[in-house]
CSV table of C-alpha atoms in Angstrom, one decimal:
chain,number,residue,atom,x,y,z
A,1,MET,CA,118.1,74.7,109.7
A,2,ALA,CA,121.4,73.2,108.4
A,3,ILE,CA,123.8,71.8,110.7
A,4,CYS,CA,127.3,71.7,110.5
A,5,ILE,CA,129.7,68.5,110.2
A,6,ASP,CA,131.1,68.9,113.9
A,7,GLU,CA,127.6,69.8,115.5
A,8,VAL,CA,126.5,65.8,113.8
A,9,ILE,CA,130.3,64.4,115.2
A,10,GLU,CA,129.3,65.8,118.2
A,11,LEU,CA,125.7,64.4,118.3
A,12,LEU,CA,126.2,60.9,117.6
A,13,ARG,CA,129.4,61.1,119.7
A,14,ALA,CA,126.3,61.6,122.5
A,15,GLU,CA,124.0,58.9,121.2
A,16,LEU,CA,126.9,56.5,121.4
A,17,GLY,CA,127.2,57.0,125.0
A,18,ASN,CA,123.4,56.7,125.9
A,19,ALA,CA,123.3,53.5,122.8
A,20,ASP,CA,122.7,49.9,123.7
A,21,PRO,CA,124.3,47.4,121.7
A,22,ALA,CA,121.8,46.7,119.1
A,23,GLU,CA,122.0,51.0,118.6
A,24,ARG,CA,125.8,51.2,119.2
A,25,ARG,CA,126.9,49.7,116.1
A,26,GLN,CA,125.3,52.0,113.6
A,27,ILE,CA,125.9,54.6,115.5
A,28,GLU,CA,129.6,53.5,115.4
A,29,ASN,CA,129.0,53.3,111.5
A,30,GLU,CA,127.7,57.0,111.1
A,31,LEU,CA,130.0,58.2,113.2
A,32,GLU,CA,132.7,56.4,110.9
A,33,LEU,CA,131.0,57.8,107.4
A,34,ALA,CA,131.0,61.5,109.6
A,35,LEU,CA,134.4,61.9,110.2
A,36,ALA,CA,135.0,60.7,106.8
A,37,GLU,CA,132.9,63.8,105.1
A,38,ARG,CA,134.6,66.0,108.1
A,39,GLU,CA,138.0,64.5,106.7
A,40,VAL,CA,137.6,64.8,103.2
A,41,ILE,CA,135.4,68.7,103.6
A,42,GLU,CA,138.8,69.4,105.4
A,43,ALA,CA,141.1,68.6,102.3
A,44,GLU,CA,139.4,70.1,99.2
A,45,GLN,CA,139.1,73.6,102.0
A,46,ASP,CA,143.0,73.1,102.6
A,47,GLY,CA,143.8,72.4,98.1
A,48,ARG,CA,144.7,68.2,99.3
A,49,ILE,CA,142.4,67.1,97.3
A,50,ASP,CA,140.2,68.9,93.8
A,51,ALA,CA,136.9,68.5,94.4
A,52,GLU,CA,137.1,68.9,90.6
A,53,PRO,CA,135.6,65.4,88.5
A,54,PRO,CA,139.1,65.0,86.2
A,55,PHE,CA,137.2,65.3,83.1
C-alpha cells in the first residue's frame, strides 16, 4: 500500500500531539523533512524546479 506525503504529514502531526518530550524532537524533525519533501514535489509538478540532473 502506498501512502502519500500528505498522509505522512497528517500522521506525524497526530503523533506530535500525543508524544512525550523524548519523542517530540524526533517527530518534529521527521515532520520538517516531510514538509520539505512535499514542497519539492509540488515545485517539480508546477515546473518551478527541474527534477533532471544538470548533466
